[in-house]
Every structure is written in structure tokens, then in C-alpha cells.
mmCIF file of C-alpha atoms in Angstrom:
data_model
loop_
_atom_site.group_PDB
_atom_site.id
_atom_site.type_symbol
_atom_site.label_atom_id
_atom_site.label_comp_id
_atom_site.label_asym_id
_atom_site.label_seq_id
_atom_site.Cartn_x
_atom_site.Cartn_y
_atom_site.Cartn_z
ATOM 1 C CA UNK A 1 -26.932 111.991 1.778
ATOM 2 C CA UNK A 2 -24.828 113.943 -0.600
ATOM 3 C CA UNK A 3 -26.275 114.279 -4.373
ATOM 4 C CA UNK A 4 -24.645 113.044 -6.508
ATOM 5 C CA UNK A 5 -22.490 115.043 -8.812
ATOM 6 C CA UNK A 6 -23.187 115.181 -13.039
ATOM 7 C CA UNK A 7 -19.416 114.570 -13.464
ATOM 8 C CA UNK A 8 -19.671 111.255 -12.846
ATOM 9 C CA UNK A 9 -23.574 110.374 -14.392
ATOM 10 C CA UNK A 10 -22.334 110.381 -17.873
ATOM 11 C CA UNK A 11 -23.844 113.832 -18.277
ATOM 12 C CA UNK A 12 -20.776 115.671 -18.212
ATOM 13 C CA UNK A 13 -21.593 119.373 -19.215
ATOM 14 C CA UNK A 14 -17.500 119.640 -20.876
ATOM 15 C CA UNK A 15 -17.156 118.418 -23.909
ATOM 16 C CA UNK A 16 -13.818 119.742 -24.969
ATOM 17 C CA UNK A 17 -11.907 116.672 -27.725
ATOM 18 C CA UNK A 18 -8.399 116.895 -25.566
ATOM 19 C CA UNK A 19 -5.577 115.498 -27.923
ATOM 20 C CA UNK A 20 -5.288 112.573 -25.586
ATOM 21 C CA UNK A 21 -8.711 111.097 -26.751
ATOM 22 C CA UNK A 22 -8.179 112.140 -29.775
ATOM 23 C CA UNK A 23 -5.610 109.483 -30.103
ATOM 24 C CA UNK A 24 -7.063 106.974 -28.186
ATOM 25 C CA UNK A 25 -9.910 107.119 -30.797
ATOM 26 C CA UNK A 26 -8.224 107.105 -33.781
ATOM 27 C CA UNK A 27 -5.767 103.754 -32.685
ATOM 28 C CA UNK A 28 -8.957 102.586 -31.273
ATOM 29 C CA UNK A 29 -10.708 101.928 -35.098
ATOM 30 C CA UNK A 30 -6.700 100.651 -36.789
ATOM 31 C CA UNK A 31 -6.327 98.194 -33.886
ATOM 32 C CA UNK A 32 -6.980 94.518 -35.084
ATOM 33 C CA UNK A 33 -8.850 93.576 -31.612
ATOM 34 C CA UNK A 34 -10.252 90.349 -32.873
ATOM 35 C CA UNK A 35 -7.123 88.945 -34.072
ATOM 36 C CA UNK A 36 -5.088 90.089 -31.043
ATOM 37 C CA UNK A 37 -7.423 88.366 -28.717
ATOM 38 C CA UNK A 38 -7.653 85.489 -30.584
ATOM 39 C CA UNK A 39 -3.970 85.170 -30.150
ATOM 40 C CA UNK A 40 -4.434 85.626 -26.227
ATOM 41 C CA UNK A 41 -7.271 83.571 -25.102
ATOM 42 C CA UNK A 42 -5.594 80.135 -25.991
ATOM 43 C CA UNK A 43 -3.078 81.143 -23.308
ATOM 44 C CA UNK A 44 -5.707 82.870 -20.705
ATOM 45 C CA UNK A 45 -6.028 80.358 -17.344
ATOM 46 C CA UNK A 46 -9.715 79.861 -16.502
ATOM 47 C CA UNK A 47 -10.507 81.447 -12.690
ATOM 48 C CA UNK A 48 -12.967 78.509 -11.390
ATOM 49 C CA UNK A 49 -12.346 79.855 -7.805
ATOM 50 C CA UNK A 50 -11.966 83.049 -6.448
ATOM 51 C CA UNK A 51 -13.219 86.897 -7.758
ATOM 52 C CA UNK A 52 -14.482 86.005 -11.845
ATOM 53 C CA UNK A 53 -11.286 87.064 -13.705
ATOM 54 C CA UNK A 54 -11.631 90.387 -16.247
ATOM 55 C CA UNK A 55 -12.093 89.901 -19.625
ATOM 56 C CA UNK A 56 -9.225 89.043 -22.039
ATOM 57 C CA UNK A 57 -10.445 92.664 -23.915
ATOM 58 C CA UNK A 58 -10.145 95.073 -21.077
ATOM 59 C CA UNK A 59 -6.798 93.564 -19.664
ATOM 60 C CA UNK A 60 -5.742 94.334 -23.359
ATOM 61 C CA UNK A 61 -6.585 97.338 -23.796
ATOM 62 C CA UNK A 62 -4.960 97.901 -20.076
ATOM 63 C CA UNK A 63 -1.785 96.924 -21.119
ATOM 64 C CA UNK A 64 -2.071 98.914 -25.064
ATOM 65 C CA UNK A 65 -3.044 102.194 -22.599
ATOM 66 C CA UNK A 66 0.573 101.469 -20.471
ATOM 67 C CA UNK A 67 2.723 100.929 -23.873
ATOM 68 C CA UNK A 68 0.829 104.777 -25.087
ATOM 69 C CA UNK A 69 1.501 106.715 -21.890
ATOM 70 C CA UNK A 70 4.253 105.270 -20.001
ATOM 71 C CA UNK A 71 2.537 104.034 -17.039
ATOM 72 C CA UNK A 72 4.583 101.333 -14.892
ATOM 73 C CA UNK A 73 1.864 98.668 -13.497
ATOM 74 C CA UNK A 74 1.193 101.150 -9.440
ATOM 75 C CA UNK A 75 0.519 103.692 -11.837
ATOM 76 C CA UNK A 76 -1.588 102.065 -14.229
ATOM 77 C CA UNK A 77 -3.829 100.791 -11.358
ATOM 78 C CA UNK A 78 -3.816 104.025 -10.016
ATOM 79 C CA UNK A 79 -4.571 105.860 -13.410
ATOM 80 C CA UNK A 80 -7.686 103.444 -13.696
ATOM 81 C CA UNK A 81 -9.372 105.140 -10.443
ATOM 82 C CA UNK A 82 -7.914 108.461 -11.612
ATOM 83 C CA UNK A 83 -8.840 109.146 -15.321
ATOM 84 C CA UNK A 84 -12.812 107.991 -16.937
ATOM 85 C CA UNK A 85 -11.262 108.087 -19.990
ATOM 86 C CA UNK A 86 -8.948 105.475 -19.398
ATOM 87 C CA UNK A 87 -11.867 103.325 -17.786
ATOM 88 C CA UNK A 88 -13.976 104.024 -20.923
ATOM 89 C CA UNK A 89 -10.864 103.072 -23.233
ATOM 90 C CA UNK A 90 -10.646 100.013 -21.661
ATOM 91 C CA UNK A 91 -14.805 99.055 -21.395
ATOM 92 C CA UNK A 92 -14.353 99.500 -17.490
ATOM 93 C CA UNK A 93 -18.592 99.884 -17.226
ATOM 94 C CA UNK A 94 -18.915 103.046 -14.330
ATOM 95 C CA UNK A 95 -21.055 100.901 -12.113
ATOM 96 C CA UNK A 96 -18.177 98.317 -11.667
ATOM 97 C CA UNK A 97 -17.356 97.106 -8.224
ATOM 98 C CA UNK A 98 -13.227 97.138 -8.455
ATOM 99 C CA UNK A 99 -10.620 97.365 -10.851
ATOM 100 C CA UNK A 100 -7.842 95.331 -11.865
ATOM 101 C CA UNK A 101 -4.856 96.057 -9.145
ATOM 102 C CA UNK A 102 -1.378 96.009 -10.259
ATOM 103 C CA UNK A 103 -0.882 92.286 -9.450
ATOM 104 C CA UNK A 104 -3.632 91.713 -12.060
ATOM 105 C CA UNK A 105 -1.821 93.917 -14.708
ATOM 106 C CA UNK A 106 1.709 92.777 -13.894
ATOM 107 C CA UNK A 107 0.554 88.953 -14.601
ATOM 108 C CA UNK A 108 -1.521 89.973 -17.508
ATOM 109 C CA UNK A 109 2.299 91.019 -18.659
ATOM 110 C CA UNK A 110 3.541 88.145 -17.774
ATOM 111 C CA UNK A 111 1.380 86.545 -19.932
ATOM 112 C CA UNK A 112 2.126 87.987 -22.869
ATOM 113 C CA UNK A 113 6.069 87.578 -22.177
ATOM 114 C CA UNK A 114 5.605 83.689 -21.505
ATOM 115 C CA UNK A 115 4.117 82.917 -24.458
ATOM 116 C CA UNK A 116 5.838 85.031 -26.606
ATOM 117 C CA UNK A 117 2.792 87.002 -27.730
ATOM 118 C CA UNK A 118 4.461 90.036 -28.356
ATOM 119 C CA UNK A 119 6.526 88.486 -31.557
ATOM 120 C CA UNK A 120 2.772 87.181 -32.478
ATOM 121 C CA UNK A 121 1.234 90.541 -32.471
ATOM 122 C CA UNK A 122 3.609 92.446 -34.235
ATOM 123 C CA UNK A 123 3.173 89.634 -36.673
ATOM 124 C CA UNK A 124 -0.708 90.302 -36.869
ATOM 125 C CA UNK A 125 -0.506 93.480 -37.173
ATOM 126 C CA UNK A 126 1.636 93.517 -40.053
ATOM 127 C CA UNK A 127 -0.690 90.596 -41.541
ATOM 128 C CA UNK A 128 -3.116 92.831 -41.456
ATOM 129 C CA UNK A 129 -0.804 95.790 -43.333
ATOM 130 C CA UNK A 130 0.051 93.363 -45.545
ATOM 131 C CA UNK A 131 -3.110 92.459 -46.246
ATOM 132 C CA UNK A 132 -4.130 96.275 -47.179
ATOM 133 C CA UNK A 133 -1.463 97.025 -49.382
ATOM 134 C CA UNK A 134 0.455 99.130 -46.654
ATOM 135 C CA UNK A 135 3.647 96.979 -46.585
ATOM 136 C CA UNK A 136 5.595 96.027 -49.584
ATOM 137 C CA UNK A 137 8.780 94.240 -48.524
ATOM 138 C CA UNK A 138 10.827 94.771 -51.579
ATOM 139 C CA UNK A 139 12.893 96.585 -49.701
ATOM 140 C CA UNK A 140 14.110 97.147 -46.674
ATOM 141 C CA UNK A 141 15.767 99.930 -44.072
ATOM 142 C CA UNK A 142 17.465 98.775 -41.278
ATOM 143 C CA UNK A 143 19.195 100.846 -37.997
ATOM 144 C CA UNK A 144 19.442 100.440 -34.134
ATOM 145 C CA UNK A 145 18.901 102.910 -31.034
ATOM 146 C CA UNK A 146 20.314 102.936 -27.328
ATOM 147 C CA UNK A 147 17.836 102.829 -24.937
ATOM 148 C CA UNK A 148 18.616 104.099 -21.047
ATOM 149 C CA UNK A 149 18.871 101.649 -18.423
ATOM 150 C CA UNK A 150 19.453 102.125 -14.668
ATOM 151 C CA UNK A 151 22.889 102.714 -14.055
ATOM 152 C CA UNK A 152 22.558 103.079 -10.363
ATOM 153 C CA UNK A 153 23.465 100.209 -7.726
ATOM 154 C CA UNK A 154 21.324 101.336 -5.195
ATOM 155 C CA UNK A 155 19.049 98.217 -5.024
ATOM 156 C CA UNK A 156 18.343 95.033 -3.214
ATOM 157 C CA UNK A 157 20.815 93.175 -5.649
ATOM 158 C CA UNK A 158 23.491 95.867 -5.177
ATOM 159 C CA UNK A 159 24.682 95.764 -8.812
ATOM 160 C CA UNK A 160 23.495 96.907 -12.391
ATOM 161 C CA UNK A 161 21.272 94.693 -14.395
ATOM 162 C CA UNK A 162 23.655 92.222 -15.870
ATOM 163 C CA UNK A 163 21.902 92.022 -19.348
ATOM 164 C CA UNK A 164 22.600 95.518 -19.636
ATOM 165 C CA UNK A 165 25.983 97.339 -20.667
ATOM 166 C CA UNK A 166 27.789 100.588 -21.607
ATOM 167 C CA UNK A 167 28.801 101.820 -25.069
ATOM 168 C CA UNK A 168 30.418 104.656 -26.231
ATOM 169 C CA UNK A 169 29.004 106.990 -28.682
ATOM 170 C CA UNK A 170 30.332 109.952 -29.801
ATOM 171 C CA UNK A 171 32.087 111.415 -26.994
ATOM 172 C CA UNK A 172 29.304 110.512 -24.745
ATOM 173 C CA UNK A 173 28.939 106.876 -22.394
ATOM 174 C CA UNK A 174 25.648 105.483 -22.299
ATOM 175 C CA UNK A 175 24.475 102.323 -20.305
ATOM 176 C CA UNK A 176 21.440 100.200 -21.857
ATOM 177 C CA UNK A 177 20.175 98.214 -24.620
ATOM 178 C CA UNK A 178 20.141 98.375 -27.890
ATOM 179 C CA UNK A 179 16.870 98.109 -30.203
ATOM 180 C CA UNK A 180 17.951 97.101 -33.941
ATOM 181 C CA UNK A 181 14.860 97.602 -36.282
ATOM 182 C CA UNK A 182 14.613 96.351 -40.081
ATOM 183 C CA UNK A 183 11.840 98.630 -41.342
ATOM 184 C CA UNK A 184 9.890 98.614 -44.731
ATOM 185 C CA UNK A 185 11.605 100.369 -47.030
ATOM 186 C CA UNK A 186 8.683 102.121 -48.925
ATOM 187 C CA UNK A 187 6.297 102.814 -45.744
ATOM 188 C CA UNK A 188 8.461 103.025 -42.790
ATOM 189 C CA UNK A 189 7.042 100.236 -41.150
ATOM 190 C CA UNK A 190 9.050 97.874 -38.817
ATOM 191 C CA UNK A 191 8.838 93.952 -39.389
ATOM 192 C CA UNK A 192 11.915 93.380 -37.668
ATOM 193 C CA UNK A 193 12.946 93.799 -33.910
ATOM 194 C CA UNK A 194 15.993 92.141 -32.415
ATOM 195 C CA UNK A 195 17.385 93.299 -28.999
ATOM 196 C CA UNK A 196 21.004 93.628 -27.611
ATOM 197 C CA UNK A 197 23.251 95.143 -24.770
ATOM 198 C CA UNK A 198 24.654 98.673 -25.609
ATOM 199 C CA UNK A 199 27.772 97.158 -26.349
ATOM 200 C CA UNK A 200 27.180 94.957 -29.254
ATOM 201 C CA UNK A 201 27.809 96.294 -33.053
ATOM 202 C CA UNK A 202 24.543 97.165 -35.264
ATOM 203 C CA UNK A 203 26.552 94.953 -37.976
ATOM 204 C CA UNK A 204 25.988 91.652 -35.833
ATOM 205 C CA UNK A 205 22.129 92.033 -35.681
ATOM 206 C CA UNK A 206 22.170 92.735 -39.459
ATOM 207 C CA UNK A 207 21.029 89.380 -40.964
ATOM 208 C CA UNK A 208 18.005 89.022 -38.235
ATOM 209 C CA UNK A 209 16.603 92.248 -39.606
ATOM 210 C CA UNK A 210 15.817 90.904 -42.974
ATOM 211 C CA UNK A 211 12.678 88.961 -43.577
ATOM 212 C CA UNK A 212 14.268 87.147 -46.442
ATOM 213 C CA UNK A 213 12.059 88.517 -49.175
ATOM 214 C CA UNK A 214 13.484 91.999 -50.128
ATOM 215 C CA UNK A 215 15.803 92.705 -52.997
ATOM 216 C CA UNK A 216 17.620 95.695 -51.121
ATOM 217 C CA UNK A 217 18.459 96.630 -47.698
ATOM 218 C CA UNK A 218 19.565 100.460 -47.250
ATOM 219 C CA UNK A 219 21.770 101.168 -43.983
ATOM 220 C CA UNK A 220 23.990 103.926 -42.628
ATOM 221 C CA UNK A 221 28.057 103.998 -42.798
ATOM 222 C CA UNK A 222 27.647 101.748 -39.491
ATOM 223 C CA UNK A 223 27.200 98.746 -41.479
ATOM 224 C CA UNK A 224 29.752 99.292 -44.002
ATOM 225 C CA UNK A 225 31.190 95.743 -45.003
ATOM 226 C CA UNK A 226 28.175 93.909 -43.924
ATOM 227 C CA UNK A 227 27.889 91.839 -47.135
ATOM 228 C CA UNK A 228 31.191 90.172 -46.529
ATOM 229 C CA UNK A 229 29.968 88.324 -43.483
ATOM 230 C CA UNK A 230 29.393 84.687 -43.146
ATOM 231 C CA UNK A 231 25.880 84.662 -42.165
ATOM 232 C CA UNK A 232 25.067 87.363 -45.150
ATOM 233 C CA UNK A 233 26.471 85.293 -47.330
ATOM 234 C CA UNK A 234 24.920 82.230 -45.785
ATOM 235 C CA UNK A 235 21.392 83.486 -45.561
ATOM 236 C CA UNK A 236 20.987 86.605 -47.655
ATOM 237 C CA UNK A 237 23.441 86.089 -50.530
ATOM 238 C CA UNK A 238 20.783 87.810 -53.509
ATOM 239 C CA UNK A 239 20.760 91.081 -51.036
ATOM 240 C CA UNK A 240 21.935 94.231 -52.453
ATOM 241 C CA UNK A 241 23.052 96.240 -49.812
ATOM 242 C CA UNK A 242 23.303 100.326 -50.392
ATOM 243 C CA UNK A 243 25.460 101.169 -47.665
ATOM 244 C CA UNK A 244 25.984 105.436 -47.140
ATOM 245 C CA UNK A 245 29.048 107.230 -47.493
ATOM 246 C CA UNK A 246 30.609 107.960 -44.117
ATOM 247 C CA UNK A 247 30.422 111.720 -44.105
ATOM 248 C CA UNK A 248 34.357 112.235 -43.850
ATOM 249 C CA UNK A 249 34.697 110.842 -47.350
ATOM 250 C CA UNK A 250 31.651 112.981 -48.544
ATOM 251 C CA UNK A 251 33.081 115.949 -47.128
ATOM 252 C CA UNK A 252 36.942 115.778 -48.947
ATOM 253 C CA UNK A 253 34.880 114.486 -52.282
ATOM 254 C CA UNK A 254 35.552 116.956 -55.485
ATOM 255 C CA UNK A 255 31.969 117.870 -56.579
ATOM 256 C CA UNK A 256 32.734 120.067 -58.842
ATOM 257 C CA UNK A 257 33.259 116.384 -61.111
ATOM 258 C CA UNK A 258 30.564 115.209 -62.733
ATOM 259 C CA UNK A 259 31.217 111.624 -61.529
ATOM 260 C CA UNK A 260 31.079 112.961 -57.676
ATOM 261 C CA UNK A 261 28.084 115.836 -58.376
ATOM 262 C CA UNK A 262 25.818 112.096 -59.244
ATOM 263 C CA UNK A 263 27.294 110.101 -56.462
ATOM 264 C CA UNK A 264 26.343 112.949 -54.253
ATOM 265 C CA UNK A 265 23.055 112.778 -55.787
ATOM 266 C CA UNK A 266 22.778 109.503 -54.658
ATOM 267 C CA UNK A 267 23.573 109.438 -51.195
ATOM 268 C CA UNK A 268 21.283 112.203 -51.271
ATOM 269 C CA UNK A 269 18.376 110.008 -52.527
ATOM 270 C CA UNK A 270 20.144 106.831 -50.013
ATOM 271 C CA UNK A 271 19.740 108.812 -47.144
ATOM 272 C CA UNK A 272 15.905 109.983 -48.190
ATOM 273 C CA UNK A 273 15.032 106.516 -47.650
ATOM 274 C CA UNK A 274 17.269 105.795 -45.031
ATOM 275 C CA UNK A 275 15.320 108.460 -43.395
ATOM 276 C CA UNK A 276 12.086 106.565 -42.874
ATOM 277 C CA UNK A 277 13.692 104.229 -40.638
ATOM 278 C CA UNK A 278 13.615 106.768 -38.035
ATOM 279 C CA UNK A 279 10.033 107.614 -37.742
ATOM 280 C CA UNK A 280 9.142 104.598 -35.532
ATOM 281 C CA UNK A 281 12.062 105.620 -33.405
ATOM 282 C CA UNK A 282 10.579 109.184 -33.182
ATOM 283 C CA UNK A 283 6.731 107.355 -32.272
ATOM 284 C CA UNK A 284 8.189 105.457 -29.395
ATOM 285 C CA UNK A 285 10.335 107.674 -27.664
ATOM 286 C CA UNK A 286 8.042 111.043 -28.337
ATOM 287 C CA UNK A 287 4.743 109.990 -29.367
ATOM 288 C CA UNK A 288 4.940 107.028 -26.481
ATOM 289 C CA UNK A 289 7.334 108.285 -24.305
ATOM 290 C CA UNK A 290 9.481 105.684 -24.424
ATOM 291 C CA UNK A 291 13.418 106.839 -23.575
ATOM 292 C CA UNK A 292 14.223 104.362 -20.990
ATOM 293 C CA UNK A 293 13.664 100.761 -20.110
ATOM 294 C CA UNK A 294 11.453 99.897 -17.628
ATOM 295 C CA UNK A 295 11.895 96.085 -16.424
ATOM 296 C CA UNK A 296 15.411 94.406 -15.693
ATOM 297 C CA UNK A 297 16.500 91.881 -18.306
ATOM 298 C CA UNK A 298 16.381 92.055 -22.297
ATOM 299 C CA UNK A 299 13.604 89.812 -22.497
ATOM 300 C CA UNK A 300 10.900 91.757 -20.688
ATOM 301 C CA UNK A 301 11.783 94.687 -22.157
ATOM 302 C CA UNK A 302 11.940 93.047 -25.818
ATOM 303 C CA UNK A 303 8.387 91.909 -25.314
ATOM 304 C CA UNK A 304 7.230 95.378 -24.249
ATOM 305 C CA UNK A 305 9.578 97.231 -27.424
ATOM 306 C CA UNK A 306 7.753 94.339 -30.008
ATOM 307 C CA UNK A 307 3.819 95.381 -28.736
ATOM 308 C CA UNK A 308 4.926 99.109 -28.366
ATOM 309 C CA UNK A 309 6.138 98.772 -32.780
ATOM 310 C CA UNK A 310 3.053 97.176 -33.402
ATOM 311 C CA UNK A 311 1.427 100.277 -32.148
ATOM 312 C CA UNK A 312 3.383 102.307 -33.849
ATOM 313 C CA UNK A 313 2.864 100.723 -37.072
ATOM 314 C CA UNK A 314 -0.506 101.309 -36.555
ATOM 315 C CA UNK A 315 -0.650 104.681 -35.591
ATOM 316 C CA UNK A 316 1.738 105.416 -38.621
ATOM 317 C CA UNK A 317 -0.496 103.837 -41.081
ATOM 318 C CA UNK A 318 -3.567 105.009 -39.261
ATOM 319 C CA UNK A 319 -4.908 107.297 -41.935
ATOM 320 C CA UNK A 320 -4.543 105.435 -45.061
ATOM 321 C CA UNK A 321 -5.841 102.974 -42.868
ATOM 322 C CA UNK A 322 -9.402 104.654 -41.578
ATOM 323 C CA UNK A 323 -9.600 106.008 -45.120
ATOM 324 C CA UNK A 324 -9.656 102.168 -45.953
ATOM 325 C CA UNK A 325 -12.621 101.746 -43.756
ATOM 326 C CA UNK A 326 -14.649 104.524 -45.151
ATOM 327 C CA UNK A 327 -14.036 103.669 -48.522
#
């Protein structure tokens, strides 16, 4: 009989820290597990016949590990039997018998979609922000970003998803969805995530992105005249709204007047806020990988954008966060 080889007793003679568990260690202490699966295992069928069912934890942590490295459910399986680190991420023991196939991840999904979990976890997750001082919702930064879709028709339906449309920006056509975020103003964290097709204005989505309790809501020239509709006026009337210049009538304005040197100044100091807004933008597209949808429709892939924010909240916030922990 072949001997066994010490790469796979637990003995392993490398010990390089790769940047990839690196990461999984440090989300690993910010994530709220107890809370999250409290959310879950109301909604978790009981398996009375059959192969037991996997724990609520490792099916999880499964699904986190897809949201952090892009893996569609064939490759996640596939990953599993490929990578220990992934197994030992997930508490996949090395003795175990089988691993969940991609059926087993894809209704674990499901799951989550069904019952609207991922709304609920971004809401724990910021609970648990809140709760440390990390999110102060005075104030708050709001913006949207295309997301790819499949424009192709080559498919069993013979047409593009229907949810999905085209938009022009710049010079440029893109075909997609549309992820508006409202953001906290002072840490850069997003409360707020509202999904559309390509096609629809970032002014329509702009009274969903408010939580109701902030006092001002920055936003780029895009929004420009948002205060004068109805359901503004309806449902965020006290809102001051610090709208940016549109950089045409920046560029012809006479600075060398006092009056335009400080209005400068302060789209200057607008836009340094305005900037934080795009830092979970940068997490989930670079950090996560995240540049096109994967699932047809907007509501599987709004229930995948709200768990992949609350992740990126986290991961954000991660240091003040462990520091927290040691204190």
C-alpha cells in the first residue's frame, strides 16, 4: 500500500502565510457568526431522511468563501476537493466522507434569497458597527455603479436576460444592472443597497438610499435637482442635500474671485467625502472580484450584491474592529 504522504497529515513541512489566508483570517475574527446563524437556522429544513444534512456553519462559510473569490457553485464544489484551506475555512474536518456538491450549495443560495436573508445580514452586520461606534449616520454619501451582464443570446432562451438593459455612458454602451449604494458618510460604510437595470437614472433610487436619520446626504452632479422631487419632499423633507458642481461650470468659474477661490474650496472638501463612497465599490469589484453578474434576474443577484457589502463593511472596518477585541 502506498504511505501516506505528510501533505495531507496536518504535518505540512510549508508554512509560508500566503495573502489569501491572510485574509481569510482576519474576516474570520470581524465576522458576527453567531448572529448570522441565528438569522439562518429558523429557515434551515430538518433532513429526517436521507444523507444527515451539513451544518448551518460550514454551508455559511461555503457561501462567504464564493462572495470572496468569485467561485460560481461547479467551482465552489470543485475548489472544496481542490484547496485545504478552503476545507479548513469552512470546518470541513480532513477525515470527512464527502463534501457538499453544487446542488447542496446552489440550494443553500436559494435559501438565503427566499427568505430574504441577505437584507437581514447586512442589517446585522451593521448592528453590530453600530453597536461599536463604527457607523454614525449623521450623514450620508450616496452613488450607483454598472455592473456587466451577459449580452450574448446564445442560450437555451435565445434572448438577453429581460431584467437587464443597456445604458449609455460616456461614449461607451454598457448592458447590466445598476447597484445604487447610500454609504455612511463619516466611515464609508454602506447601509443602503437598492438594485436597477442599466437604464434607470441614479436620481430615481435617491430616496431608498437614505435611512431616514441623517441630516445631510452628499452626491455627485448626477443628482443635481434631487430635492425638488415628490418623494424627497414626501419622505426626506429636513435633508440637506450638497450636490457637486458639474465640472463644466467649475472649469469656466473665475477663481481668481474670492467668492469662487471658497466655493472651489468647497467642492474640494464635497468631493473628499464624496470620495468614501467609492471604497466599497473598489472592495467588491477588486478586493472580491466582483465586475460582472453572475445569476439571471435582479433579485438573485441583489441578494448576492447585499451579503457581498456586508463583507465589505467588515473587511473595511476590520482593524478598528480586531483592535476592539484586543482592547
Amino acid at each position: 500500500m502506498k504511505q501516506m504522504s505528510l501533505a495531507h497529515t496536518g504535518f505540512e513541512l510549508v508554512t509560508k502565510r500566503t495573502r489569501k489566508r491572510e485574509f481569510l483570517e482576519e474576516i474570520n475574527l470581524v465576522i458576527p457568526w453567531t448572529e448570522l446563524l441565528a438569522l439562518i437556522a429558523p429557515h434551515v429544513p430538518e433532513g429526517k431522511t436521507g444523507r444527515p444534512p451539513f451544518p448551518t456553519q460550514v454551508m455559511l462559510r461555503i457561501h462567504l468563501l464564493q462572495q470572496f473569490f468569485g467561485h460560481s457553485d461547479p467551482t465552489m464544489e470543485e475548489a472544496l476537493h481542490d484547496i485545504p484551506l478552503y476545507r479548513e475555512f469552512a470546518h470541513l474536518d480532513a477525515g470527512i466522507s464527502r463534501l457538499p456538491d453544487e446542488s447542496t450549495i446552489l440550494r443553500f443560495r436559494h435559501l438565503l434569497q427566499e427568505h430574504g436573508l441577505g437584507q437581514q445580514i447586512l442589517a446585522s452586520v451593521n448592528a453590530k458597527l453600530i453597536d461599536r461606534g463604527l457607523m454614525l449616520k449623521t450623514g450620508t454619501v450616496v452613488d450607483a455603479t454598472l455592473i456587466a451582464a451577459p449580452s450574448s443570446t446564445k442560450n437555451d432562451s435565445g434572448e438577453r436576460d429581460p431584467e437587464m438593459h443597456q445604458t449609455k455612458k460616456g461614449n461607451q454602451w454598457h448592458f447590466g444592472m445598476k447597484a445604487h449604494i447610500g454609504v455612511d458618510a463619516d466611515s464609508g460604510l454602506v447601509h443602503t443597497v437598492p438594485t436597477t437595470a442599466a437604464n434607470a437614472h441614479n436620481i430615481t433610487q435617491a430616496h431608498a438610499l437614505l435611512h431616514g436619520e441623517e441630516e445631510v446626504v452628499f452626491a455627485d452632479s448626477g443628482y443635481r435637482g434631487v430635492h425638488k422631487r415628490e418623494e424627497i419632499q414626501d419622505q426626506h423633507p429636513e435633508v440637506d442635500w450638497l450636490i457637486a458642481m458639474t465640472p463644466s461650470e467649475r472649469k469656466v468659474m473665475d477663481k481668481s474671485k474670492l467668492v469662487n477661490a471658497l466655493r472651489e474650496q468647497l467642492e474640494k472638501l464635497k468631493a473628499s467625502i464624496r470620495a468614501k463612497v467609492e471604497h466599497p465599490f473598489r472592495v467588491i469589484k477588486c478586493q472580491f472580484g466582483y465586475r460582472k453578474v453572475r445569476y439571471r434576474g435582479l433579485a438573485k443577484n441583489t441578494n448576492q450584491l447585499l451579503v457581498m457589502f456586508a463583507m465589505s463593511n467588515l473587511w473595511m472596518a476590520r482593524k478598528r474592529m480586531v483592535q476592539g477585541l484586543q482592547a
